[in-house]
C-alpha positions as semicolon CSV with decimal commas, in nm:
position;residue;x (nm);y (nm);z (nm)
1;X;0,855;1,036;-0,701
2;X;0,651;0,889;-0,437
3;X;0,772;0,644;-0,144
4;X;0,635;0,481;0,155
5;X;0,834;0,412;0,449
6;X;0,714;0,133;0,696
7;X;0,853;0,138;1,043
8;X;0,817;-0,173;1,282
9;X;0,941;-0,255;1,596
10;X;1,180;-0,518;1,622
11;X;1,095;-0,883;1,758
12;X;1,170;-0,928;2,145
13;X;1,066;-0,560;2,169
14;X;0,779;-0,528;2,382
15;X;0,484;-0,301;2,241
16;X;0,234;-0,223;2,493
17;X;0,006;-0,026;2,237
18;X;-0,008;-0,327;2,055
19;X;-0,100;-0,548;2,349
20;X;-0,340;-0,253;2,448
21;X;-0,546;-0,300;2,049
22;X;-0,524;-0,669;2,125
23;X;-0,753;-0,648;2,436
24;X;-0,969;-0,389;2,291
25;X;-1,034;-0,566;1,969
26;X;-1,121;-0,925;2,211
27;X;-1,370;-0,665;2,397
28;X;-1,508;-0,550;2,139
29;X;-1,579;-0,916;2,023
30;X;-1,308;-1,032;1,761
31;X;-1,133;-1,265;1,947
32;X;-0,962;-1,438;1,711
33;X;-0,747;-1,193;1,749
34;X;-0,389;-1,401;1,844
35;X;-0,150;-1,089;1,876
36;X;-0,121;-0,754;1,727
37;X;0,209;-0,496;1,711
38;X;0,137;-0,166;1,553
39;X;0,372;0,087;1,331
40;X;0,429;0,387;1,145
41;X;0,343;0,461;0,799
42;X;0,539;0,764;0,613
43;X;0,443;0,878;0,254
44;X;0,675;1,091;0,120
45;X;0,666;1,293;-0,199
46;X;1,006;1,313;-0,359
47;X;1,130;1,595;-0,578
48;X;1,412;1,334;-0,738
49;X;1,411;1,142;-1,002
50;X;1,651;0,926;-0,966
51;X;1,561;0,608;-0,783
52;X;1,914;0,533;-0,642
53;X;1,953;0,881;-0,503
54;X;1,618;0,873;-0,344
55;X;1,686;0,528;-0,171
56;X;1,951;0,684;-0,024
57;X;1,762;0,970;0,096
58;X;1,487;0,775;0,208
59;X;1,745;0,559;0,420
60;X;1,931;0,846;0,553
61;X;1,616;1,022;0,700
62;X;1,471;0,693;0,873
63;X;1,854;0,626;1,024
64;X;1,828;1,040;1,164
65;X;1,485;1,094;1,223
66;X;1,197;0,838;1,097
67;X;1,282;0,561;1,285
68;X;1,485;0,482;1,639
69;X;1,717;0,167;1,458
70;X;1,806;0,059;1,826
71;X;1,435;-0,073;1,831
72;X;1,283;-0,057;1,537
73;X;1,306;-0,166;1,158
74;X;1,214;0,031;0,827
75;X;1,153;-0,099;0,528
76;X;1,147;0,179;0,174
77;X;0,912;0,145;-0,130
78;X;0,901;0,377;-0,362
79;X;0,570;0,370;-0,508
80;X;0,622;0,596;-0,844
């Protein structure tokens, strides 16, 4: 089974590399650019099968180690 995990940081939580793409992209010449915040993308490859049991695996590594949950959100998909 196959799942992405999608970690953001949470609004009001400032995100310098985000601010740091922002003025890159306007020097490059897209400035239409209004604001960017960046992430992390995990795809995992699951050895279960069941989809319940892999949720729950999925949410107990981004609470441990995937994501910091004081500052940032996750969301879970599992793909296959």
């Amino acid at each position: 089974m196959k799942a992405r995990v999608t970690v953001t940081l949470k609004a009001g939580v400032l995100d310098p590399q985000g601010q740091a793409i922002q003025g890159s992209l306007k020097s490059l010449g897209f400035a239409g650019v209004g604001a960017v915040r960046q992430g992390k993308v995990f795809d995992l490859v699951l050895e279960e099968t069941d989809r319940t049991a892999a949720e729950t695996a999925l949410k107990a590594m981004c609470d441990k180690l995937l994501a910091n949950t004081v500052i940032e959100n996750y969301a879970i998909e599992i793909v296959g």
